[in-house]
Tab-separated table of C-alpha atoms in Angstrom:
chain	number	residue	atom	x	y	z
K	1	MET	CA	107.971	79.700	94.097
K	2	CYS	CA	106.014	82.902	93.305
K	3	GLY	CA	104.041	85.060	95.212
K	4	ILE	CA	100.481	86.380	95.020
K	5	LEU	CA	98.170	89.109	96.037
K	6	GLY	CA	94.873	90.227	95.834
K	7	ILE	CA	92.653	93.275	97.379
K	8	VAL	CA	89.507	94.567	97.773
K	9	GLY	CA	89.323	98.411	98.612
K	10	GLN	CA	86.521	100.427	99.331
K	11	GLN	CA	84.336	101.630	96.760
K	12	GLY	CA	85.763	104.483	94.611
K	13	SER	CA	89.005	103.803	95.917
K	14	HIS	CA	91.975	102.396	94.053
K	15	VAL	CA	94.378	99.706	94.985
K	16	ASN	CA	97.086	99.987	92.424
K	17	GLN	CA	99.639	101.617	94.896
K	18	LEU	CA	98.850	99.177	97.722
K	19	ILE	CA	99.275	96.009	95.567
K	20	TYR	CA	102.508	97.439	94.066
K	21	ASP	CA	103.984	98.067	97.818
K	22	GLY	CA	102.560	94.404	98.780
K	23	LEU	CA	104.594	92.941	95.756
K	24	THR	CA	107.985	94.278	96.525
K	25	VAL	CA	107.430	93.028	100.172
K	26	LEU	CA	107.015	89.477	98.384
K	27	GLN	CA	109.636	90.274	96.235
K	28	HIS	CA	111.821	87.644	97.460
K	29	ARG	CA	109.453	85.154	96.104
K	30	GLY	CA	110.065	86.026	92.452
K	31	GLN	CA	112.389	88.074	90.143
K	32	ASP	CA	111.541	86.794	86.858
K	33	ALA	CA	108.123	88.846	86.121
K	34	ALA	CA	105.623	91.079	88.019
K	35	GLY	CA	102.182	92.031	87.005
K	36	ILE	CA	99.282	93.714	88.223
K	37	LEU	CA	95.575	93.819	86.926
K	38	THR	CA	92.788	95.995	87.989
K	39	ASP	CA	89.192	95.801	87.519
K	40	LYS	CA	87.282	99.198	87.424
K	41	ASP	CA	83.591	99.450	86.346
K	42	GLY	CA	83.856	95.963	84.637
K	43	HIS	CA	87.050	97.045	82.447
K	44	PHE	CA	90.385	94.974	83.321
K	45	ARG	CA	93.717	97.520	83.319
K	46	LEU	CA	96.891	95.288	82.988
K	47	ARG	CA	100.328	95.706	82.949
K	48	LYS	CA	102.923	92.923	83.552
K	49	SER	CA	106.294	91.970	82.110
K	50	ASN	CA	110.011	90.779	83.153
K	51	GLY	CA	111.739	92.000	85.852
K	52	LEU	CA	111.506	93.612	88.964
K	53	VAL	CA	108.485	95.371	90.671
K	54	ALA	CA	110.484	98.490	90.618
K	55	ASP	CA	111.526	98.091	87.044
K	56	VAL	CA	108.174	96.723	85.698
K	57	PHE	CA	105.862	99.445	86.794
K	58	TYR	CA	106.293	103.267	85.698
K	59	LYS	CA	104.149	106.073	86.714
K	60	ARG	CA	102.207	105.961	83.748
K	61	HIS	CA	101.132	102.555	84.093
K	62	MET	CA	100.120	103.094	87.851
K	63	LEU	CA	97.759	106.116	86.788
K	64	ARG	CA	96.124	103.349	84.554
K	65	LEU	CA	95.717	100.685	86.900
K	66	GLU	CA	92.626	101.950	88.512
K	67	GLY	CA	89.921	100.007	90.435
K	68	ASN	CA	89.099	99.084	93.543
K	69	VAL	CA	89.896	95.321	93.251
K	70	GLY	CA	93.255	94.304	91.882
K	71	ILE	CA	95.668	91.218	92.062
K	72	GLY	CA	99.719	91.230	91.517
K	73	HIS	CA	102.175	88.284	91.247
K	74	VAL	CA	105.755	88.159	91.292
K	75	ARG	CA	107.341	85.249	89.313
K	76	TYR	CA	109.732	82.972	89.017
K	77	PRO	CA	109.277	80.074	86.479
K	78	THR	CA	108.835	76.472	87.190
K	79	ALA	CA	107.288	75.514	84.062
K	80	GLY	CA	106.963	77.039	80.802
K	81	SER	CA	109.469	79.727	79.676
K	82	SER	CA	110.662	83.194	81.067
K	83	SER	CA	109.269	85.496	78.164
K	84	ARG	CA	106.865	88.304	79.078
K	85	ALA	CA	103.472	86.333	77.510
K	86	GLU	CA	104.290	83.896	80.371
K	87	ALA	CA	104.053	86.645	83.319
K	88	GLN	CA	101.127	86.959	85.439
K	89	PRO	CA	98.239	87.665	85.936
K	90	PHE	CA	96.582	85.712	82.707
K	91	TYR	CA	93.389	86.871	81.425
K	92	VAL	CA	90.383	85.262	79.644
K	93	ASN	CA	87.097	87.101	78.220
K	94	SER	CA	84.508	84.299	78.883
K	95	PRO	CA	82.296	83.853	81.297
K	96	TYR	CA	82.366	87.327	82.635
K	97	GLY	CA	85.924	88.481	82.637
K	98	ILE	CA	88.298	86.481	84.657
K	99	ALA	CA	91.978	86.813	85.668
K	100	LEU	CA	94.130	84.800	87.787
K	101	ALA	CA	97.640	84.695	89.458
K	102	HIS	CA	99.026	81.414	90.744
K	103	ASN	CA	101.420	80.327	93.133
K	104	GLY	CA	102.560	76.570	92.677
K	105	ASN	CA	102.627	73.557	89.813
K	106	LEU	CA	100.006	71.344	88.449
K	107	THR	CA	101.511	67.706	88.129
K	108	ASN	CA	98.474	66.617	85.710
K	109	ALA	CA	98.821	69.851	83.219
K	110	GLU	CA	99.108	67.565	80.102
K	111	GLU	CA	96.125	65.832	81.087
K	112	LEU	CA	94.649	68.908	81.489
K	113	GLY	CA	95.852	70.647	78.676
K	114	ARG	CA	94.432	67.707	76.305
K	115	PHE	CA	90.895	68.417	78.354
K	116	LEU	CA	91.067	72.151	77.386
K	117	ARG	CA	91.903	71.871	74.042
K	118	ASP	CA	89.483	68.760	72.857
K	119	ASP	CA	86.882	68.768	75.135
K	120	CYS	CA	86.036	72.403	76.216
K	121	MET	CA	87.613	73.552	72.536
K	122	ARG	CA	89.574	76.544	74.448
K	123	HIS	CA	92.689	78.190	73.218
K	124	ILE	CA	95.807	77.798	75.669
K	125	ASN	CA	98.421	80.308	74.390
K	126	THR	CA	101.300	79.715	76.745
K	127	THR	CA	103.214	76.733	78.388
K	128	SER	CA	102.305	77.857	81.720
K	129	ASP	CA	100.256	75.740	83.875
K	130	SER	CA	99.038	78.799	85.180
K	131	GLU	CA	96.915	79.823	82.010
K	132	LEU	CA	95.282	75.863	81.905
K	133	LEU	CA	94.341	76.761	85.747
K	134	LEU	CA	92.887	79.862	84.669
K	135	ASN	CA	90.840	78.186	81.872
K	136	ALA	CA	89.758	75.198	83.929
K	137	LEU	CA	88.327	77.850	86.272
K	138	ALA	CA	86.508	79.476	83.546
K	139	VAL	CA	85.213	76.435	82.280
K	140	GLU	CA	83.733	75.453	85.387
K	141	LEU	CA	82.098	78.745	85.970
K	142	GLY	CA	80.515	78.764	82.731
K	143	GLU	CA	79.151	76.002	83.053
K	144	ARG	CA	77.502	76.718	86.208
K	145	SER	CA	76.392	80.535	85.392
K	146	SER	CA	73.274	80.149	83.176
K	147	ALA	CA	70.580	79.563	85.777
K	148	LEU	CA	72.021	81.160	88.912
K	149	ARG	CA	71.895	85.084	89.719
K	150	ILE	CA	72.897	87.734	91.946
K	151	GLU	CA	70.136	90.068	92.387
K	152	GLY	CA	70.729	93.020	89.914
K	153	GLN	CA	73.672	90.911	87.871
K	154	PRO	CA	72.680	88.001	85.586
K	155	HIS	CA	74.178	84.581	85.650
K	156	MET	CA	76.191	84.173	88.591
K	157	ASN	CA	75.752	84.154	92.564
K	158	ILE	CA	77.685	82.629	95.113
K	159	GLU	CA	76.832	78.924	94.488
K	160	THR	CA	78.300	79.636	90.949
K	161	VAL	CA	81.603	80.159	92.500
K	162	PHE	CA	82.109	77.951	95.090
K	163	GLY	CA	80.609	74.707	92.554
K	164	ALA	CA	83.443	75.663	90.257
K	165	ILE	CA	85.990	75.585	92.720
K	166	SER	CA	84.449	72.112	93.904
K	167	ALA	CA	84.810	70.934	90.384
K	168	VAL	CA	88.579	72.419	89.428
K	169	ASN	CA	89.722	70.814	92.897
K	170	LYS	CA	88.449	67.442	91.474
K	171	ARG	CA	89.537	67.866	87.865
K	172	VAL	CA	93.645	69.324	88.577
K	173	ARG	CA	96.023	67.955	91.268
K	174	GLY	CA	99.359	69.512	92.384
K	175	GLY	CA	99.894	72.574	94.652
K	176	TYR	CA	98.284	75.746	93.846
K	177	ALA	CA	97.436	78.980	95.616
K	178	CYS	CA	95.397	81.248	93.567
K	179	VAL	CA	93.778	84.895	93.321
K	180	SER	CA	91.705	85.953	90.813
K	181	VAL	CA	88.995	88.870	89.694
K	182	ILE	CA	86.009	88.569	88.278
K	183	SER	CA	84.796	91.364	86.251
K	184	GLY	CA	81.840	93.195	87.920
K	185	TYR	CA	81.926	90.728	90.832
K	186	GLY	CA	84.747	90.440	92.776
K	187	LEU	CA	87.824	88.708	94.444
K	188	LEU	CA	88.340	85.189	94.563
K	189	ALA	CA	91.229	82.962	96.289
K	190	PHE	CA	91.550	79.267	96.624
K	191	ARG	CA	94.301	76.814	97.401
K	192	ASP	CA	95.418	73.306	96.936
K	193	PRO	CA	93.514	70.960	99.007
K	194	ASN	CA	96.483	69.620	100.733
K	195	GLY	CA	97.609	73.242	100.982
K	196	ILE	CA	100.732	72.949	100.107
K	197	ARG	CA	101.461	76.038	98.782
K	198	PRO	CA	100.850	78.868	101.337
K	199	LEU	CA	97.727	81.816	101.092
K	200	VAL	CA	96.362	83.626	104.047
K	201	TYR	CA	94.045	86.635	104.309
K	202	GLY	CA	93.461	89.812	106.160
K	203	LYS	CA	91.274	92.985	106.437
K	204	ARG	CA	91.245	96.712	108.034
K	205	GLU	CA	88.629	99.084	108.649
K	206	SER	CA	88.625	102.700	106.480
K	207	ASP	CA	86.175	104.938	106.612
K	208	GLY	CA	83.813	102.798	107.681
K	209	GLN	CA	84.153	100.179	104.982
K	210	THR	CA	86.048	96.956	105.911
K	211	GLU	CA	88.916	96.333	103.104
K	212	TYR	CA	90.240	92.876	102.394
K	213	ILE	CA	93.700	91.601	101.020
K	214	VAL	CA	94.649	87.465	100.619
K	215	ALA	CA	98.409	87.080	99.681
K	216	SER	CA	101.239	84.010	99.608
K	217	GLU	CA	102.880	85.565	102.981
K	218	SER	CA	101.323	87.436	106.362
K	219	VAL	CA	103.786	89.843	106.114
K	220	ALA	CA	102.809	91.419	103.031
K	221	ILE	CA	99.071	91.964	105.153
K	222	THR	CA	100.979	93.365	107.897
K	223	ALA	CA	103.360	95.556	106.248
K	224	LEU	CA	100.181	97.125	104.011
K	225	GLY	CA	98.370	97.860	107.661
K	226	PHE	CA	95.701	95.479	107.510
K	227	GLU	CA	95.263	92.614	110.277
K	228	ILE	CA	95.916	88.889	109.882
K	229	VAL	CA	92.347	86.876	110.241
K	230	ARG	CA	93.655	83.619	109.351
K	231	ASP	CA	95.170	81.262	106.848
K	232	VAL	CA	93.194	80.112	103.619
K	233	LEU	CA	92.615	76.310	104.790
K	234	PRO	CA	93.550	73.422	102.124
K	235	GLY	CA	90.912	73.201	99.925
K	236	GLU	CA	89.346	76.292	100.955
K	237	ALA	CA	87.488	78.984	98.560
K	238	VAL	CA	87.181	82.727	99.616
K	239	PHE	CA	85.041	85.128	97.447
K	240	ILE	CA	85.376	88.857	98.540
K	241	SER	CA	82.642	91.023	96.801
K	242	SER	CA	83.794	94.420	95.061
K	243	SER	CA	81.277	96.099	97.650
K	244	GLY	CA	83.269	94.039	100.215
K	245	HIS	CA	81.518	91.017	101.730
K	246	LEU	CA	83.426	88.086	102.174
K	247	PHE	CA	82.171	84.768	101.587
K	248	SER	CA	84.003	81.327	102.594
K	249	ARG	CA	83.429	77.671	102.247
K	250	GLN	CA	85.183	74.293	102.034
K	251	CYS	CA	85.360	73.363	98.368
K	252	SER	CA	86.916	69.623	98.537
K	253	GLU	CA	87.179	66.373	100.364
K	254	PRO	CA	89.080	66.192	103.483
K	255	GLN	CA	92.788	65.833	102.515
K	256	SER	CA	96.120	66.063	104.558
K	257	TYR	CA	97.262	69.115	105.675
K	258	SER	CA	100.621	69.518	104.385
K	259	PRO	CA	102.324	72.990	104.007
K	260	CYS	CA	105.517	73.062	102.154
K	261	ILE	CA	108.041	72.541	104.509
K	262	PHE	CA	110.858	74.134	102.616
K	263	GLU	CA	108.913	77.468	103.228
K	264	HIS	CA	110.226	77.336	106.577
K	265	VAL	CA	114.150	76.634	104.939
K	266	TYR	CA	114.363	79.006	102.820
K	267	PHE	CA	111.542	80.662	100.815
K	268	ALA	CA	109.468	82.476	103.255
K	269	ARG	CA	110.462	85.894	105.088
K	270	PRO	CA	111.375	84.911	108.672
K	271	ASP	CA	108.691	88.093	109.681
K	272	SER	CA	105.793	85.701	108.036
K	273	VAL	CA	103.620	83.198	110.085
K	274	ILE	CA	102.356	80.522	108.031
K	275	ASP	CA	99.513	78.038	108.803
K	276	GLY	CA	100.175	79.306	112.434
K	277	MET	CA	103.893	78.752	112.330
K	278	SER	CA	106.304	81.830	112.848
K	279	VAL	CA	109.268	81.115	109.941
K	280	TYR	CA	111.472	83.003	112.408
K	281	GLN	CA	110.692	80.524	115.553
K	282	SER	CA	111.404	77.662	112.989
K	283	ARG	CA	114.360	78.886	111.784
K	284	LEU	CA	115.679	79.408	115.508
K	285	ASN	CA	114.710	75.779	116.196
K	286	GLN	CA	116.000	74.521	113.435
K	287	GLY	CA	119.495	75.884	114.743
K	288	GLN	CA	119.043	74.866	118.238
K	289	ARG	CA	118.286	70.978	117.302
K	290	LEU	CA	121.275	71.259	114.767
K	291	ALA	CA	123.925	72.110	117.804
K	292	GLU	CA	122.031	69.677	120.071
K	293	ARG	CA	122.937	66.556	117.541
K	294	LEU	CA	126.568	68.155	116.667
K	295	LEU	CA	127.440	68.322	120.502
K	296	GLU	CA	125.909	64.489	120.599
K	297	SER	CA	128.409	63.558	117.428
K	298	TRP	CA	131.198	66.154	118.491
K	299	PRO	CA	131.305	66.936	121.993
K	300	ASP	CA	134.854	67.946	122.083
K	301	HIS	CA	134.381	70.165	118.920
K	302	ASP	CA	137.028	73.090	117.999
K	303	VAL	CA	134.896	75.572	116.358
K	304	ASP	CA	135.817	78.804	117.292
K	305	VAL	CA	133.127	80.897	115.555
K	306	VAL	CA	129.853	80.222	114.127
K	307	ILE	CA	129.293	82.514	110.527
K	308	PRO	CA	126.092	82.484	108.423
K	309	ILE	CA	125.722	82.440	105.254
K	310	PRO	CA	123.457	85.040	104.399
K	311	ASP	CA	120.312	85.842	104.347
K	312	SER	CA	118.307	83.148	105.230
K	313	GLY	CA	121.349	80.849	106.643
K	314	ARG	CA	121.320	83.831	109.686
K	315	ILE	CA	118.554	83.086	112.262
K	316	ALA	CA	119.465	79.230	112.526
K	317	ALA	CA	123.428	80.393	112.648
K	318	LEU	CA	122.493	82.484	115.589
K	319	GLN	CA	120.590	79.939	117.631
K	320	LEU	CA	123.184	77.177	116.565
K	321	ALA	CA	126.090	79.358	118.069
K	322	LYS	CA	124.260	80.254	121.448
K	323	THR	CA	123.327	76.766	122.430
K	324	LEU	CA	127.220	75.557	121.026
K	325	GLY	CA	128.216	78.425	123.202
K	326	VAL	CA	131.018	79.801	120.922
K	327	SER	CA	130.781	83.181	118.906
K	328	TYR	CA	129.021	84.624	116.272
K	329	ARG	CA	130.160	86.418	113.990
K	330	GLU	CA	129.051	88.328	110.332
K	331	GLY	CA	131.800	86.828	107.909
K	332	PHE	CA	130.225	87.643	104.662
K	333	VAL	CA	128.726	91.134	103.687
K	334	LYS	CA	125.931	90.817	101.145
K	335	ASN	CA	125.453	92.786	98.019
K	336	ARG	CA	121.622	93.450	98.024
K	337	TYR	CA	121.548	94.141	94.132
K	338	VAL	CA	122.463	90.730	92.905
K	339	GLY	CA	119.220	88.236	92.929
K	340	ARG	CA	118.731	84.998	94.841
K	341	THR	CA	121.609	82.128	93.396
K	342	PHE	CA	119.046	79.337	93.921
K	343	ILE	CA	116.173	81.218	92.160
K	344	MET	CA	118.820	82.382	89.132
K	345	PRO	CA	117.829	80.025	85.620
K	346	GLY	CA	121.144	78.627	84.498
K	347	GLN	CA	124.129	77.145	86.320
K	348	ALA	CA	126.473	79.315	84.406
K	349	LEU	CA	124.527	82.680	85.730
K	350	ARG	CA	124.529	80.968	89.442
K	351	GLU	CA	128.095	80.179	89.476
K	352	LYS	CA	129.188	83.665	88.133
K	353	SER	CA	127.003	85.719	91.097
K	354	VAL	CA	128.343	83.962	93.503
K	355	ARG	CA	131.413	86.114	94.594
K	356	LYS	CA	129.668	89.168	92.923
K	357	LYS	CA	127.095	88.565	95.633
K	358	LEU	CA	129.289	87.927	99.015
K	359	ASN	CA	132.271	89.402	100.493
K	360	ALA	CA	134.386	87.958	103.252
K	361	ILE	CA	135.744	90.099	105.940
K	362	GLN	CA	138.842	88.566	106.467
K	363	HIS	CA	139.291	89.398	109.780
K	364	GLU	CA	136.693	86.924	111.249
K	365	PHE	CA	138.230	83.963	109.853
K	366	LYS	CA	142.243	84.334	109.908
K	367	GLY	CA	143.527	81.557	112.128
K	368	LYS	CA	139.980	80.077	113.082
K	369	ASN	CA	138.305	77.028	112.851
K	370	VAL	CA	134.979	78.560	111.110
K	371	LEU	CA	131.339	76.493	111.191
K	372	LEU	CA	129.676	78.093	108.161
K	373	VAL	CA	125.821	77.580	108.860
K	374	ASP	CA	123.211	77.389	105.352
K	375	ASP	CA	119.601	76.788	105.318
K	376	SER	CA	120.233	74.064	102.575
K	377	ILE	CA	122.635	72.888	100.174
K	378	VAL	CA	121.068	72.302	96.660
K	379	ARG	CA	123.230	71.925	93.921
K	380	GLY	CA	126.418	72.557	95.989
K	381	THR	CA	128.174	74.937	93.649
K	382	THR	CA	127.616	77.944	95.547
K	383	SER	CA	128.460	76.510	98.984
K	384	ALA	CA	131.934	75.230	97.600
K	385	LYS	CA	132.856	78.786	96.449
K	386	ILE	CA	132.001	79.926	99.704
K	387	ILE	CA	134.189	77.711	101.735
K	388	GLN	CA	137.207	78.285	99.134
K	389	MET	CA	136.340	82.268	100.434
K	390	ALA	CA	136.371	81.466	103.635
K	391	ARG	CA	140.063	79.552	102.932
K	392	ASP	CA	141.417	82.067	101.009
K	393	VAL	CA	140.764	84.903	103.791
K	394	GLY	CA	142.834	82.823	106.159
K	395	ALA	CA	140.370	80.290	107.624
K	396	LYS	CA	142.369	77.220	109.243
K	397	LYS	CA	139.560	74.966	108.998
K	398	VAL	CA	136.248	75.380	107.203
K	399	TYR	CA	133.047	73.423	108.666
K	400	PHE	CA	130.045	73.340	107.194
K	401	ALA	CA	126.039	73.113	108.643
K	402	SER	CA	122.835	72.936	106.626
K	403	ALA	CA	119.779	73.495	108.759
K	404	ALA	CA	117.849	71.276	106.109
K	405	PRO	CA	118.286	67.632	105.694
K	406	PRO	CA	120.012	66.675	101.945
K	407	VAL	CA	118.267	67.472	98.944
K	408	ARG	CA	117.940	64.097	96.839
K	409	HIS	CA	114.715	64.059	94.941
K	410	PRO	CA	112.880	66.740	92.754
K	411	ASN	CA	109.837	69.323	94.040
K	412	VAL	CA	107.011	68.549	91.564
K	413	TYR	CA	104.746	71.435	93.442
K	414	GLY	CA	106.059	74.911	92.560
K	415	ILE	CA	110.185	74.870	93.699
K	416	ASP	CA	112.392	74.644	91.153
K	417	MET	CA	114.143	71.344	91.594
K	418	PRO	CA	113.548	69.046	88.805
K	419	ALA	CA	116.886	67.377	87.746
K	420	VAL	CA	118.243	64.706	90.235
K	421	ASN	CA	121.784	64.864	88.814
K	422	GLU	CA	122.027	69.033	89.810
K	423	PHE	CA	122.017	67.868	93.447
K	424	ILE	CA	124.806	67.449	94.836
K	425	ALA	CA	123.604	64.674	97.671
K	426	ASP	CA	122.426	62.530	94.415
K	427	GLY	CA	124.337	59.517	95.142
K	428	ARG	CA	126.625	60.332	97.660
K	429	THR	CA	127.123	59.825	101.114
K	430	ILE	CA	127.718	62.731	103.419
K	431	GLU	CA	131.172	62.301	103.533
K	432	GLU	CA	131.377	62.431	99.867
K	433	ILE	CA	129.496	65.485	99.555
K	434	SER	CA	131.932	66.974	102.051
K	435	ASN	CA	134.997	66.272	100.080
K	436	THR	CA	133.129	67.460	97.048
K	437	ILE	CA	132.354	71.194	98.529
K	438	GLY	CA	135.747	70.931	100.504
K	439	SER	CA	134.384	71.120	103.592
K	440	ASP	CA	137.008	69.633	106.819
K	441	ARG	CA	133.495	68.462	108.337
K	442	LEU	CA	129.597	68.182	106.995
K	443	PHE	CA	126.433	68.319	109.254
K	444	TYR	CA	122.868	68.212	107.834
K	445	GLN	CA	119.575	68.207	109.984
K	446	SER	CA	117.497	65.269	109.982
K	447	LEU	CA	114.138	65.113	108.494
K	448	ASP	CA	112.794	64.103	111.628
K	449	ASP	CA	114.502	66.995	113.621
K	450	LEU	CA	113.158	69.067	111.067
K	451	VAL	CA	109.993	68.243	110.984
K	452	GLU	CA	109.632	67.915	114.479
K	453	VAL	CA	111.121	71.459	115.629
K	454	THR	CA	109.093	73.300	112.625
K	455	GLN	CA	105.992	72.623	114.220
K	456	GLN	CA	104.433	74.593	116.493
K	457	PRO	CA	101.782	74.557	119.294
K	458	GLY	CA	98.443	76.162	117.985
K	459	SER	CA	98.903	75.126	114.283
K	460	GLU	CA	96.457	72.544	113.068
K	461	VAL	CA	99.549	70.931	111.123
K	462	SER	CA	100.994	67.813	111.664
K	463	THR	CA	102.348	66.712	108.617
K	464	PHE	CA	104.770	68.284	105.930
K	465	GLU	CA	105.227	68.140	102.281
K	466	SER	CA	108.934	67.271	102.207
K	467	SER	CA	109.185	65.529	98.976
K	468	CYS	CA	112.640	67.103	98.085
K	469	PHE	CA	114.111	65.011	101.199
K	470	ASP	CA	111.873	62.043	100.988
K	471	GLY	CA	110.687	61.591	97.853
K	472	VAL	CA	107.078	61.144	99.027
K	473	TYR	CA	104.835	62.996	96.824
K	474	ILE	CA	101.720	63.489	98.424
K	475	THR	CA	99.089	64.098	95.620
K	476	GLY	CA	99.871	60.018	94.717
K	477	ASP	CA	100.456	61.359	90.937
K	478	ILE	CA	104.155	61.113	90.334
K	479	ASP	CA	105.969	58.199	88.784
K	480	GLU	CA	109.429	57.938	87.485
K	481	HIS	CA	107.827	58.581	83.614
K	482	TYR	CA	106.658	62.218	85.095
K	483	LEU	CA	109.655	62.620	86.624
K	484	LYS	CA	111.509	62.214	83.414
K	485	LYS	CA	109.578	64.455	81.514
K	486	LEU	CA	110.149	67.091	84.098
K	487	ASP	CA	113.649	66.805	83.895
K	488	ASP	CA	113.958	67.131	80.330
K	489	ALA	CA	111.678	69.953	80.593
K	490	ARG	CA	113.566	71.748	83.170
K	491	ASN	CA	117.172	71.440	83.655
K	492	ASP	CA	119.799	73.954	83.141
K	493	GLY	CA	120.396	72.858	79.706
K	494	ALA	CA	116.500	73.383	78.706
K	495	LYS	CA	115.783	76.287	81.083
K	496	GLY	CA	115.794	79.573	79.575
K	497	GLN	CA	116.228	78.482	75.822
K	498	SER	CA	112.446	80.600	75.227
K	499	HIS	CA	112.512	84.108	75.404
K	500	VAL	CA	110.114	85.979	73.678
K	501	ASP	CA	110.290	89.882	73.230
K	502	ASP	CA	106.557	90.354	73.637
K	503	ALA	CA	105.070	93.630	73.464
K	504	VAL	CA	103.745	95.066	76.890
K	505	ILE	CA	99.854	93.454	77.177
K	506	ASP	CA	97.254	96.059	78.395
K	507	LEU	CA	93.675	95.704	78.065
K	508	HIS	CA	92.654	99.107	78.240
K	509	ASN	CA	94.533	100.902	75.173
K	510	ASP	CA	97.802	101.620	77.662
K	511	ASP	CA	100.978	102.697	75.963
K	512	ALA	CA	103.463	99.916	75.310
K	513	ALA	CA	106.823	99.919	77.812
């Protein structure tokens, strides 16, 4: 899962600081690498490297990132390595000069790579499917450019752009939300035909000119002082010229509107609204429904206190406690300077970070029957260590509740869930999972309930992409052979093995890091 952002500011302005600030708001979506690219007078300026946003960009980089059009990216790797060369945005010089940042994962990357190499003679320099997507866009733009013109600028008009996106949507498969800069022309944003990965845009008036922003989550729009316009629809492309004119068009055949439900479980910030659904309200609903089911199956429960696993379990836990009629307490203090363990590549690194990340408040546990609430259970190692922490500080009984169903299948659309044998729910009953993590009793949300409580009035969404729970892949192109290859490429043994100490990339003679 990654975070993307694009801004077209008023002419003569520089959007570098806005993009930087927006990426810090989206930092929860990726901590592996960050990058910003801007366009000024037909020249791209790029800074990208491994690390958090605050660690990648220095004053000297920001001063060189000039231009009123730009895109940004925060990365967490699902395909390829974690080297600096894999950081985004990516860039190609033909046609026009195109840069792209991508959130998601292509499921036909191997086929697409062969086509680009053998039929189009494109050079692919990394293992990232984002570079494939960029080159596919470049091919389609190039084929449509010779006969079409914008007045005063050769070789392209809006039909060129939308025709190219229509062709890209036919050629690539998977989940993708993208922002792209076409040098000298403007900002292009587009979303996969199923709307799996989120994308929303907004605007604001500044000195009589309209400025536009496109982002993975609405919180980045409102935090920067823009107003939300709407979500980019599945299969839709939005083009904003450098002069601030917006065009949009549906560029694919109608598909199911099926955003990833795991955004509402874990990834998205609670103050975001995705596809017309409040993430905060979704998580409140998840907690209430989980409590209702618990009361149905265990009306005489002996829970003394509900304690969340911070941070994403907090909202569901709050509503669960209210519905159960028991006390809600904060029992764990989180170290804000340790990254999210689910996103960290490598099992050993995740396990070492758990006790550095959380510390228990003994008074809230000692002598009590505690119900711990988390958003989900993936590998279970973190859950087991947290349960043991609760026992170590004196909890009498430790129950555990997951606001999401058991994760039993790999996600292939941009979430790092490839290796089935990494899931604690693989081949185990709920009782067996409970025994493995050491809880006295374990509760899971059902998928039907999760879908029902995530849906909200006013949203056009009626179905969700929920393959990590049910194994149903809505793009229809996933088989056992694909999953086996994905497992081999992305399991903990393979992950993080390729790290290249690349020099800082800059397309306008910036100095090195």
